[in-house]
PDB file of C-alpha atoms in Angstrom:
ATOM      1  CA  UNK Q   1      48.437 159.524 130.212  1.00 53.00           C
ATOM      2  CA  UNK Q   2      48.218 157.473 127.116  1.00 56.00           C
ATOM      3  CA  UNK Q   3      50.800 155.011 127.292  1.00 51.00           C
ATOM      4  CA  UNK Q   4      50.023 151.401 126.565  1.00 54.00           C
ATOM      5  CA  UNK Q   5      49.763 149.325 129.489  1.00 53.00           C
ATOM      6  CA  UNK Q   6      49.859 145.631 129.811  1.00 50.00           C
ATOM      7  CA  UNK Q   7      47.426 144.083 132.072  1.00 50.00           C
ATOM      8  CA  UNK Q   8      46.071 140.708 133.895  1.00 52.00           C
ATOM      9  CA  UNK Q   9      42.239 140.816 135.365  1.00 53.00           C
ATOM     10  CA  UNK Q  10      40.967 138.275 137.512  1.00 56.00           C
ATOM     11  CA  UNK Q  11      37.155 138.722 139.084  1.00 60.00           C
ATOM     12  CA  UNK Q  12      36.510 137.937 142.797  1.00 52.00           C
ATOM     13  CA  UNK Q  13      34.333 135.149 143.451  1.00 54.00           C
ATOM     14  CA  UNK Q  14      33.087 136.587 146.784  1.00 52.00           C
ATOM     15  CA  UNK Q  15      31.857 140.320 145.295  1.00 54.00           C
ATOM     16  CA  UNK Q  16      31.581 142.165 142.163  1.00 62.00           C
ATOM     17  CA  UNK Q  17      34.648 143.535 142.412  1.00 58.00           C
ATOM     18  CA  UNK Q  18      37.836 142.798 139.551  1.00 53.00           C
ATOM     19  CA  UNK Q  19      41.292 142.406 140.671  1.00 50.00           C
ATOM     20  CA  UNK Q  20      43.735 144.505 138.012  1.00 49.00           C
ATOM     21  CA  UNK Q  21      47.513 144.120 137.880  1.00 51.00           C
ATOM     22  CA  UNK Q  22      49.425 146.448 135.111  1.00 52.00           C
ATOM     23  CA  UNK Q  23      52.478 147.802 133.986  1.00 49.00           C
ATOM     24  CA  UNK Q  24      53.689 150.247 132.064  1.00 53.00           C
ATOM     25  CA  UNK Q  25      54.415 148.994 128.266  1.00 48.00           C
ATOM     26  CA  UNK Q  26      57.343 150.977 128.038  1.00 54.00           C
ATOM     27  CA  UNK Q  27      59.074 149.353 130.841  1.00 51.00           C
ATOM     28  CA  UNK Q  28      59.022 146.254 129.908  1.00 48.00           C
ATOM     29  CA  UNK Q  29      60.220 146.900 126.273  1.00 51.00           C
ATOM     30  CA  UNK Q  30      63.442 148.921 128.303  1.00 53.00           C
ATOM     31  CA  UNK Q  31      64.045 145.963 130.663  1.00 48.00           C
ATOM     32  CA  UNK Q  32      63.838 143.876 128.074  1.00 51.00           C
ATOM     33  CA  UNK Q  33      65.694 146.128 125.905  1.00 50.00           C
ATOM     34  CA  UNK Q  34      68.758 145.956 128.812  1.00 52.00           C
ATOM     35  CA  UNK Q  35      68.444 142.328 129.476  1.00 52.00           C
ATOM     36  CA  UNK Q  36      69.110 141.698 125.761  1.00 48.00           C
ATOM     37  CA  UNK Q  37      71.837 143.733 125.672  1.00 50.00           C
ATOM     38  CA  UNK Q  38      73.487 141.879 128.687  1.00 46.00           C
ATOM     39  CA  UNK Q  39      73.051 139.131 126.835  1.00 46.00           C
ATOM     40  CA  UNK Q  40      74.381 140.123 123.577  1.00 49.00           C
ATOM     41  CA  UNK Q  41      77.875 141.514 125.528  1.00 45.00           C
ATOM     42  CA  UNK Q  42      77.676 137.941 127.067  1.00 47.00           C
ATOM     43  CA  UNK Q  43      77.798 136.027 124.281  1.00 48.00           C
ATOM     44  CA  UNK Q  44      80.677 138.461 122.750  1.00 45.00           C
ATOM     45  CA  UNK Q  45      82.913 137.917 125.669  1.00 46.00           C
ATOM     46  CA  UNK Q  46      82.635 133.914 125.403  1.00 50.00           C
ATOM     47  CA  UNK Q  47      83.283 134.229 121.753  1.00 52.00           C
ATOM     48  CA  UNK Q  48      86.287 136.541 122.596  1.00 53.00           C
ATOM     49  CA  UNK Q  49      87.430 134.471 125.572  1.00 49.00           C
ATOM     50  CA  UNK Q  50      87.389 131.004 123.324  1.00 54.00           C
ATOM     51  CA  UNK Q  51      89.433 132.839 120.564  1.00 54.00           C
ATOM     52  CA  UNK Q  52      91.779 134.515 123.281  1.00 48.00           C
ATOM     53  CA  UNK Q  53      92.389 131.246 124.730  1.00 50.00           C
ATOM     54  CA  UNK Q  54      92.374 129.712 120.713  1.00 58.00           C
ATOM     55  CA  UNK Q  55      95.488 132.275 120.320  1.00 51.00           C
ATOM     56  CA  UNK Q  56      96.822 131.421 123.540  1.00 45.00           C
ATOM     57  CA  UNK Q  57      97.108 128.040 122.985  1.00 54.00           C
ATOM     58  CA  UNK Q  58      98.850 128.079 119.144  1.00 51.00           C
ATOM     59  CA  UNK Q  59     100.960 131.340 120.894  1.00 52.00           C
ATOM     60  CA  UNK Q  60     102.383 128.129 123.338  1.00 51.00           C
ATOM     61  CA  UNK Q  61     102.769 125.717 120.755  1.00 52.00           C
ATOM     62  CA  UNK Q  62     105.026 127.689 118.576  1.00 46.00           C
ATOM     63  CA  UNK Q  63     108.031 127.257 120.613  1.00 54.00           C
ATOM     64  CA  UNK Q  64     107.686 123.744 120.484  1.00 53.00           C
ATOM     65  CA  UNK Q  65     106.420 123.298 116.583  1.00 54.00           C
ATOM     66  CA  UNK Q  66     109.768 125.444 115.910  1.00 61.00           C
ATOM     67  CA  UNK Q  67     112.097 122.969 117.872  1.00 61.00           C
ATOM     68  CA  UNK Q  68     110.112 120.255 115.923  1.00 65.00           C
ATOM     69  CA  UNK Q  69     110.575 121.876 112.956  1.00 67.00           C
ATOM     70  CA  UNK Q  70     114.311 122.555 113.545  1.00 68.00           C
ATOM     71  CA  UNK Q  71     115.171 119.086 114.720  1.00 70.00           C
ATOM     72  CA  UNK Q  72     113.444 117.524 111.408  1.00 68.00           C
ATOM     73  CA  UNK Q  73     115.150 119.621 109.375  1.00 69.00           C
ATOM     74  CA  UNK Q  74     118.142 118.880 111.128  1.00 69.00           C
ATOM     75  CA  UNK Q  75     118.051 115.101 110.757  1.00 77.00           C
ATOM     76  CA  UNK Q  76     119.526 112.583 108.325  1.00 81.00           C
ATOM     77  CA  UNK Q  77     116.509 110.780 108.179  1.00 84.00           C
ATOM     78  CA  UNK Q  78     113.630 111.486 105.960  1.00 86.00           C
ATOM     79  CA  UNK Q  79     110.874 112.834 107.660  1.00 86.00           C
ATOM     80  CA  UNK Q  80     107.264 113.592 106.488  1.00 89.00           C
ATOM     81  CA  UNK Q  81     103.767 114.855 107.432  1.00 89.00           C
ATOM     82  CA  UNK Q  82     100.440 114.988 105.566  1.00 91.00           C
ATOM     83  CA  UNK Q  83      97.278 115.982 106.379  1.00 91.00           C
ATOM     84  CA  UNK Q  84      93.978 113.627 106.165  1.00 92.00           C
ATOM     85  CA  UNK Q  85      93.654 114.602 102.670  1.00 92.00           C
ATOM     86  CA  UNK Q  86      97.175 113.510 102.049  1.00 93.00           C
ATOM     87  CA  UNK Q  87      99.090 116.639 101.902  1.00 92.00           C
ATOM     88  CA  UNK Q  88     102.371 117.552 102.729  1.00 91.00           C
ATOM     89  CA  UNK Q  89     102.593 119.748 105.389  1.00 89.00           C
ATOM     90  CA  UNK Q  90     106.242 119.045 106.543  1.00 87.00           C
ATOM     91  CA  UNK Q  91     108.718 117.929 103.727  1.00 90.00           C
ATOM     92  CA  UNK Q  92     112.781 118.294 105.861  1.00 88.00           C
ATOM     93  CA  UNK Q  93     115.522 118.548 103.947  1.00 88.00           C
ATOM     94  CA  UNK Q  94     116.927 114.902 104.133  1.00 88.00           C
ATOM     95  CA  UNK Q  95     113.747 114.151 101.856  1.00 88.00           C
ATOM     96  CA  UNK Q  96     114.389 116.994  99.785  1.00 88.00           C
ATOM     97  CA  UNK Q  97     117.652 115.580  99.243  1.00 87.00           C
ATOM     98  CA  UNK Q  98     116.882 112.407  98.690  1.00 86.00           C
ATOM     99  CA  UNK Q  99     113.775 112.896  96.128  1.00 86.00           C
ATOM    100  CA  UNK Q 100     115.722 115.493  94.114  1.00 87.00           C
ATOM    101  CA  UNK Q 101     113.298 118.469  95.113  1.00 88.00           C
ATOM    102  CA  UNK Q 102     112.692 121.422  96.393  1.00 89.00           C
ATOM    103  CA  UNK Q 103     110.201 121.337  99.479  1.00 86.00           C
ATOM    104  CA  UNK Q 104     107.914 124.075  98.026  1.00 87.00           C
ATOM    105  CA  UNK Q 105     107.333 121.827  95.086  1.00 88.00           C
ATOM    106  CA  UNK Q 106     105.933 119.651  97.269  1.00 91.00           C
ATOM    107  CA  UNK Q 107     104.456 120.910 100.636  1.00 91.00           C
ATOM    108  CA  UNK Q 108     100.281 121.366  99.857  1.00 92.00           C
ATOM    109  CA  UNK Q 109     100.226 118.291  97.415  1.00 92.00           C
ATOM    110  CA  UNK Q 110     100.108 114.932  97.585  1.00 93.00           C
ATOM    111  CA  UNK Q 111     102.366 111.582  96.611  1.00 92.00           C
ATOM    112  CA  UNK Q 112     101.549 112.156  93.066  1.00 91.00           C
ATOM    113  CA  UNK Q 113     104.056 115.397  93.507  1.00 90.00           C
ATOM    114  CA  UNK Q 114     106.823 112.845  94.475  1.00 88.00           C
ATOM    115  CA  UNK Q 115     106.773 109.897  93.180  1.00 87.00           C
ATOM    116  CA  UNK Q 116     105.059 107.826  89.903  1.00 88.00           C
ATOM    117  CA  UNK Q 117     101.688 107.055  90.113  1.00 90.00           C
ATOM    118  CA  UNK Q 118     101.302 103.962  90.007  1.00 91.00           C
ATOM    119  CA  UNK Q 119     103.417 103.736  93.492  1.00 90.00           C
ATOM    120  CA  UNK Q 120     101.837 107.198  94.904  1.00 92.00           C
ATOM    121  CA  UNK Q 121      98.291 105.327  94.628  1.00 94.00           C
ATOM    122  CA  UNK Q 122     100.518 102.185  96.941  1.00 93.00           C
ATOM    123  CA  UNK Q 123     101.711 105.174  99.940  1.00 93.00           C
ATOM    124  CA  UNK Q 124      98.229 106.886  99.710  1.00 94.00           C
ATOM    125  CA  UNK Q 125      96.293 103.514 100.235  1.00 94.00           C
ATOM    126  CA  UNK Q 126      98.993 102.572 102.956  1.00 94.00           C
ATOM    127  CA  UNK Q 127      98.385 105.965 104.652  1.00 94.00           C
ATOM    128  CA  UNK Q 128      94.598 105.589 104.840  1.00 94.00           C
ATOM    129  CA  UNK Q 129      95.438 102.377 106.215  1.00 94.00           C
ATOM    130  CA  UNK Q 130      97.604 104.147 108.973  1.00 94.00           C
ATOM    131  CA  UNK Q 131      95.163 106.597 109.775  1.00 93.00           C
ATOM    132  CA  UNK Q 132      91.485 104.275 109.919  1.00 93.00           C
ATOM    133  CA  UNK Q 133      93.509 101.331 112.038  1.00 93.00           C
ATOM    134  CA  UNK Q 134      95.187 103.988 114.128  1.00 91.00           C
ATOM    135  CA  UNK Q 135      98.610 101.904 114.754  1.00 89.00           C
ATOM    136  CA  UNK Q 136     101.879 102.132 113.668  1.00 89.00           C
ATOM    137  CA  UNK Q 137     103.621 100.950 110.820  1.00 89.00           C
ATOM    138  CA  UNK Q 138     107.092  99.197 110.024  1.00 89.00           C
ATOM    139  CA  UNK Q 139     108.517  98.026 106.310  1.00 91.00           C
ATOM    140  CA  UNK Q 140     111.489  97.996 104.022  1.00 89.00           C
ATOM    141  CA  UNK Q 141     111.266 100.364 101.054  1.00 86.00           C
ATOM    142  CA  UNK Q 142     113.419 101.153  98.125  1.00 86.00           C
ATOM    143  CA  UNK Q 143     113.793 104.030  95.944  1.00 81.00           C
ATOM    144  CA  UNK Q 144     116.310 105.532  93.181  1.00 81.00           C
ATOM    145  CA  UNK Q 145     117.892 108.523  94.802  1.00 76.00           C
ATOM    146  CA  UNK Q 146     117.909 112.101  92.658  1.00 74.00           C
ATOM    147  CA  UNK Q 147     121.122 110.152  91.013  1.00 78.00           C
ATOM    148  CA  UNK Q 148     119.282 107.170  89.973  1.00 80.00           C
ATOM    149  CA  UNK Q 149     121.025 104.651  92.605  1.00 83.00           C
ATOM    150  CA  UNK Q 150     118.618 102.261  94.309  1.00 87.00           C
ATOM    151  CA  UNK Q 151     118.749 103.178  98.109  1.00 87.00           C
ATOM    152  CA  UNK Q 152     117.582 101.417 100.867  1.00 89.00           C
ATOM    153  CA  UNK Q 153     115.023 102.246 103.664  1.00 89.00           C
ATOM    154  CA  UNK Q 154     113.932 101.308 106.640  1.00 89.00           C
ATOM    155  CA  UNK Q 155     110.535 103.166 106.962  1.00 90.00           C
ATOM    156  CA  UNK Q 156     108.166 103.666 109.831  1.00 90.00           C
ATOM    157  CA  UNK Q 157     104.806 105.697 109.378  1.00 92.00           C
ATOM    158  CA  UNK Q 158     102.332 106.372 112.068  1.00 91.00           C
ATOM    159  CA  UNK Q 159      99.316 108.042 112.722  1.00 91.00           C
ATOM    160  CA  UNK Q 160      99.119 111.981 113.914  1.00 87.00           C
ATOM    161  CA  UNK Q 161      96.808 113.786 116.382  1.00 87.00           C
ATOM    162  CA  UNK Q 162      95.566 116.398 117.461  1.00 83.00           C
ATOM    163  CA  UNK Q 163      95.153 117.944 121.263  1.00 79.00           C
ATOM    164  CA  UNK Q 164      92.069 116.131 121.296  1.00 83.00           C
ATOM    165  CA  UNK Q 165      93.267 112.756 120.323  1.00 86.00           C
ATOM    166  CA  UNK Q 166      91.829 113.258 116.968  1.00 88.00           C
ATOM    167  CA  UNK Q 167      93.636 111.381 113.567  1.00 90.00           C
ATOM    168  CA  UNK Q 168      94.403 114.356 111.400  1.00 90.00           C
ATOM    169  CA  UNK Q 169      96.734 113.166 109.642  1.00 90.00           C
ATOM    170  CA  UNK Q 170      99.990 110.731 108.920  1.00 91.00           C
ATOM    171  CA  UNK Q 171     103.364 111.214 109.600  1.00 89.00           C
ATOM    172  CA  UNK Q 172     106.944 109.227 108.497  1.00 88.00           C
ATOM    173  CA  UNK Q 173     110.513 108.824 108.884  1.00 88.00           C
ATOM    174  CA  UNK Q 174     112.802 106.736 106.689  1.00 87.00           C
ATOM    175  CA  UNK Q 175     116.305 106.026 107.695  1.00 88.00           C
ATOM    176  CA  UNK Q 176     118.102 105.091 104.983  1.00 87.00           C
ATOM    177  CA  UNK Q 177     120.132 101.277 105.668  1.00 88.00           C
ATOM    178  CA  UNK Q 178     121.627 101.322 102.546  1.00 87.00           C
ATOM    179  CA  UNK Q 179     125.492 100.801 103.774  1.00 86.00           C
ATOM    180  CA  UNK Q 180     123.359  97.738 106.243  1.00 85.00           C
ATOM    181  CA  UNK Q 181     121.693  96.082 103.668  1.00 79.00           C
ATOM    182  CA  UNK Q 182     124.857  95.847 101.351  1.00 84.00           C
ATOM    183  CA  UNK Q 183     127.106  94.551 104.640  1.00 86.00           C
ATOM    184  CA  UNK Q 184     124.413  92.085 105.078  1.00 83.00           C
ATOM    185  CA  UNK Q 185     123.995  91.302 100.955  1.00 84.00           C
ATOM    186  CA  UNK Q 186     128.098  91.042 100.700  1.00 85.00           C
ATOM    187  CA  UNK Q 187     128.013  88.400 104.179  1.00 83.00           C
ATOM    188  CA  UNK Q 188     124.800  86.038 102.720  1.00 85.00           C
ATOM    189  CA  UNK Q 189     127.182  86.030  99.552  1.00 87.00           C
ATOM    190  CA  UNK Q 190     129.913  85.199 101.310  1.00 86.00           C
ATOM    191  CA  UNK Q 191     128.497  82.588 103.141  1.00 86.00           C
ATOM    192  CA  UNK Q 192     127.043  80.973  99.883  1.00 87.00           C
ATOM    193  CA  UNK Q 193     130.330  81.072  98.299  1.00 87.00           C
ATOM    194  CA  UNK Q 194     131.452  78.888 101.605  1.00 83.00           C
ATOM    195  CA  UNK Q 195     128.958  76.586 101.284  1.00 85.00           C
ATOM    196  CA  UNK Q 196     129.767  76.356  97.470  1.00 86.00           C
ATOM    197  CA  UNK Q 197     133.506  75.657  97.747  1.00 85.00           C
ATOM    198  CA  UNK Q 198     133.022  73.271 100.812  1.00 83.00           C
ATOM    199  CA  UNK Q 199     130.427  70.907  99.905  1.00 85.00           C
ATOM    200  CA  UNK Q 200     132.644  70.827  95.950  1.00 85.00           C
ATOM    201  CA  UNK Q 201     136.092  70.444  97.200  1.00 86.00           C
ATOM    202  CA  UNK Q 202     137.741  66.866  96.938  1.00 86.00           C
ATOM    203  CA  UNK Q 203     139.728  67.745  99.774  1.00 86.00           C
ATOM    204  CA  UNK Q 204     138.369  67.435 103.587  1.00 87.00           C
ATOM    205  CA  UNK Q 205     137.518  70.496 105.639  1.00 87.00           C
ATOM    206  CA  UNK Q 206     137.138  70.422 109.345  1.00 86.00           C
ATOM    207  CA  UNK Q 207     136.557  72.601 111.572  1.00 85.00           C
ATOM    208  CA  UNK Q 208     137.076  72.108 115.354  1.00 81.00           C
ATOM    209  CA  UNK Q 209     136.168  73.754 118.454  1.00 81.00           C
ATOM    210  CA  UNK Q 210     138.510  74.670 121.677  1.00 75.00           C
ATOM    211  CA  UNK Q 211     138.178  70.911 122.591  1.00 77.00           C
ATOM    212  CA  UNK Q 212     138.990  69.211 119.463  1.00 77.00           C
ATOM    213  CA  UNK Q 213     135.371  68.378 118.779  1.00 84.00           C
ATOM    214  CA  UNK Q 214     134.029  68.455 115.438  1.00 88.00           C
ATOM    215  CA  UNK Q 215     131.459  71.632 114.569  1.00 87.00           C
ATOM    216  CA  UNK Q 216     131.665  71.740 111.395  1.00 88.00           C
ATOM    217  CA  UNK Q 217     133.415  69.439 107.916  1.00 88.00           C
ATOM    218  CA  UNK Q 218     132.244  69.052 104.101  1.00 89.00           C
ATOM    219  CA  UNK Q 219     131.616  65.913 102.636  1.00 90.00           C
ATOM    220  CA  UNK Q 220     134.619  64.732 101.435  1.00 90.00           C
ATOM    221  CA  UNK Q 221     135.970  64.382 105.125  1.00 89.00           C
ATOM    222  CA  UNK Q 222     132.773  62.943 106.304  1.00 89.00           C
ATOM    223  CA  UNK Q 223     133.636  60.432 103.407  1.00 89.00           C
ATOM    224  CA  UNK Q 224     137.707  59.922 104.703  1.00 87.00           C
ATOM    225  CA  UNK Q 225     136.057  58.747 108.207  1.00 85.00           C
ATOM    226  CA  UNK Q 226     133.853  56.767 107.025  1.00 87.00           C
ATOM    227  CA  UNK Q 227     130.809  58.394 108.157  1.00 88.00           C
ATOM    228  CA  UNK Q 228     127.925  60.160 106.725  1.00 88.00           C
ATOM    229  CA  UNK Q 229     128.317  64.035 107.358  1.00 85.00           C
ATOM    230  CA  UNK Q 230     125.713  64.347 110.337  1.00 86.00           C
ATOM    231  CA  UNK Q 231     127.320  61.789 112.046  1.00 88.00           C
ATOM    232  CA  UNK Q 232     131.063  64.143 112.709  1.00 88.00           C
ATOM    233  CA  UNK Q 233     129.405  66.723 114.552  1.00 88.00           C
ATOM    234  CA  UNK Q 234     130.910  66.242 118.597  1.00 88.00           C
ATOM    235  CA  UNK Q 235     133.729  63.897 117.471  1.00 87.00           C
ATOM    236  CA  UNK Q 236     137.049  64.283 118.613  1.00 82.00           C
ATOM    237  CA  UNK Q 237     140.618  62.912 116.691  1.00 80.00           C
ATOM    238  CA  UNK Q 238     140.164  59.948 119.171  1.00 80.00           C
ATOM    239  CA  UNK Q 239     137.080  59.055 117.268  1.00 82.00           C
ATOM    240  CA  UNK Q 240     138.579  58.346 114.157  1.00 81.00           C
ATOM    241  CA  UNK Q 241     142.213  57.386 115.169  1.00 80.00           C
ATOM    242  CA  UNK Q 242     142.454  56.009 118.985  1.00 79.00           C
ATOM    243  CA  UNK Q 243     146.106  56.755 119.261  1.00 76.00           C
ATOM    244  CA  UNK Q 244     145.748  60.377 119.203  1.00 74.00           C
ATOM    245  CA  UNK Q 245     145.243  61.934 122.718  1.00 74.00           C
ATOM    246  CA  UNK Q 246     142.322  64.099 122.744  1.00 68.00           C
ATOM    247  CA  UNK Q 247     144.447  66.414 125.307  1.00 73.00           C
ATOM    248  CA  UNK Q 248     147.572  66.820 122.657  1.00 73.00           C
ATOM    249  CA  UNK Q 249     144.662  68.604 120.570  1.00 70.00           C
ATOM    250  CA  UNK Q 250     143.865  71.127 123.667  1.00 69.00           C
ATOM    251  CA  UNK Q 251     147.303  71.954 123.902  1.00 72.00           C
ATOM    252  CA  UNK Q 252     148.088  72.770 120.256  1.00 70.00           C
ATOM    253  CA  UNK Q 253     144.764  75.023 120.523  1.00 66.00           C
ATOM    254  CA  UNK Q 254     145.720  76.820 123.319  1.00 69.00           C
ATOM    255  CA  UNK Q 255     148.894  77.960 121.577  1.00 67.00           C
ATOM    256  CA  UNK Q 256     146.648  80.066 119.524  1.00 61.00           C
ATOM    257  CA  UNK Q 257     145.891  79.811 115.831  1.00 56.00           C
ATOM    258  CA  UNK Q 258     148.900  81.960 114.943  1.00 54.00           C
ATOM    259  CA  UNK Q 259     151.329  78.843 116.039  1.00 53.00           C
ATOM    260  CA  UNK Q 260     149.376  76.490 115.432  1.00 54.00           C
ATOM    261  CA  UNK Q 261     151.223  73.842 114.117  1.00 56.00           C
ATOM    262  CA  UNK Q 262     149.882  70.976 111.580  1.00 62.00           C
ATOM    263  CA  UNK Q 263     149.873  67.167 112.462  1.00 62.00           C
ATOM    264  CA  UNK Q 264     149.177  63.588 110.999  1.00 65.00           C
ATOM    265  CA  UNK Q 265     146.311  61.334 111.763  1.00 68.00           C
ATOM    266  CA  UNK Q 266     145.346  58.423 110.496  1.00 66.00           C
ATOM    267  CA  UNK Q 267     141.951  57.298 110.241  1.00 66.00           C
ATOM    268  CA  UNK Q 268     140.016  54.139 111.508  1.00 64.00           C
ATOM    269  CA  UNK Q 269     136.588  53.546 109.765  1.00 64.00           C
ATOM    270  CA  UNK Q 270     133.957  52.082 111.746  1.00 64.00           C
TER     271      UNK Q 270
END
């Protein structure tokens, strides 16, 4: 009927007779035609399903980024994110605060936005650091609040992930100590100026435990016993004068320091 047909031949060995198979041209082109198109609505769905599922997945996250979100912002503690490229993506108000600036200045750029940079090139390096090693990290920092008083931190940055497991990025929190560190600056002072006034004193210092024993005495007492300063630790009054009973000194302690009365002894070198 003129159509184009598609057709296999194949002679019998036996007679002189050819075997013919054939179809219609225009079949083939429609079944093929259908087939594709099957294929094509396939491939759309998948697409669709992965970005339905895409969607579905952020669409359960945002709940819990928002109660992130809220109990960052919430905190006293500085807390940042960045992204591999070392963004900001999350910038909470405690760091706002303490840098003197407003988080839009900063979210989308780097240290350089925040700090000098000679010291944004340090955090950058110490980031990538972070991020190829893949382990936490834990340091003191200090930096001049938006007042220009030195403040002290206790900083901790770690690496952040993705569903997959995936480093994309850093994150950090920085509690500020700086109330700690001056307790702990004013006791090693303290304890210096001790030292200082013990060890220079022409007078002798002892200091005795519960028992009457020795713990502690500067050098001029060490001197008024005769002995060389490690040598009074664990001696008693009955070390240095006989006559004293060592349970006298028990019962004065147990009075309590408050009533504690003073008393002679004398002292018998060795």
């Amino acid at each position: 009927d003129g159509h184009d047909m598609i057709a296999a031949l194949r002679p019998l060995s036996a007679r002189d007779w050819v075997l013919v198979a054939s179809v219609d041209a225009r079949d083939i082109a429609t079944a093929t035609a259908r087939d594709l198109a099957w294929l094509l609505a396939g491939a759309v769905l998948l697409l669709m399903s992965a970005a339905l599922l895409r969607l579905w997945r952020q669409q359960r996250r945002l709940p819990e980024m928002a109660l992130y979100a809220a109990i960052a912002h919430g905190s006293d503690s500085i807390i940042f994110a960045k992204d591999r490229e070392g963004r900001y993506r999350l910038f909470n108000d405690a760091a706002a605060r303490a840098f003197g600036l407003d988080p839009a200045q900063v979210l989308g750029r780097d240290d350089r936005a925040v700090m000098p940079p000679e010291r944004a090139a340090e955090a950058m390096a110490e980031d990538r650091q972070v991020m190829a090693e893949g382990s936490r990290l834990s340091r003191s920092a200090s930096w001049p609040d938006a007042e220009g008083r030195l403040r002290h931190y206790h900083l901790v940055k770690g690496p952040l992930r993705d569903d997959a497991g995936r480093v994309v990025g850093v994150f950090g929190a920085m509690r500020d100590v700086t109330d700690t560190h001056r307790l702990q600056r004013d006791f090693e002072n303290s304890v210096r100026l001790r030292s200082t006034l013990l060890q220079q004193t022409q007078d002798g210092v002892v200091v005795m435990d519960a028992d009457g024993c020795v713990i502690e005495c500067n050098p001029a007492f060490a001197a008024m016993i005769g002995r060389a300063p490690d040598q009074t630790l664990g001696l008693s009054v009955a070390d240095w004068d006989p006559g004293y009973p060592p349970q006298r000194i028990r019962q004065r302690v147990a009075r309590g320091a408050a009533s504690y009365p003073a008393f002679e002894t004398r002292f018998v070198r060795p």
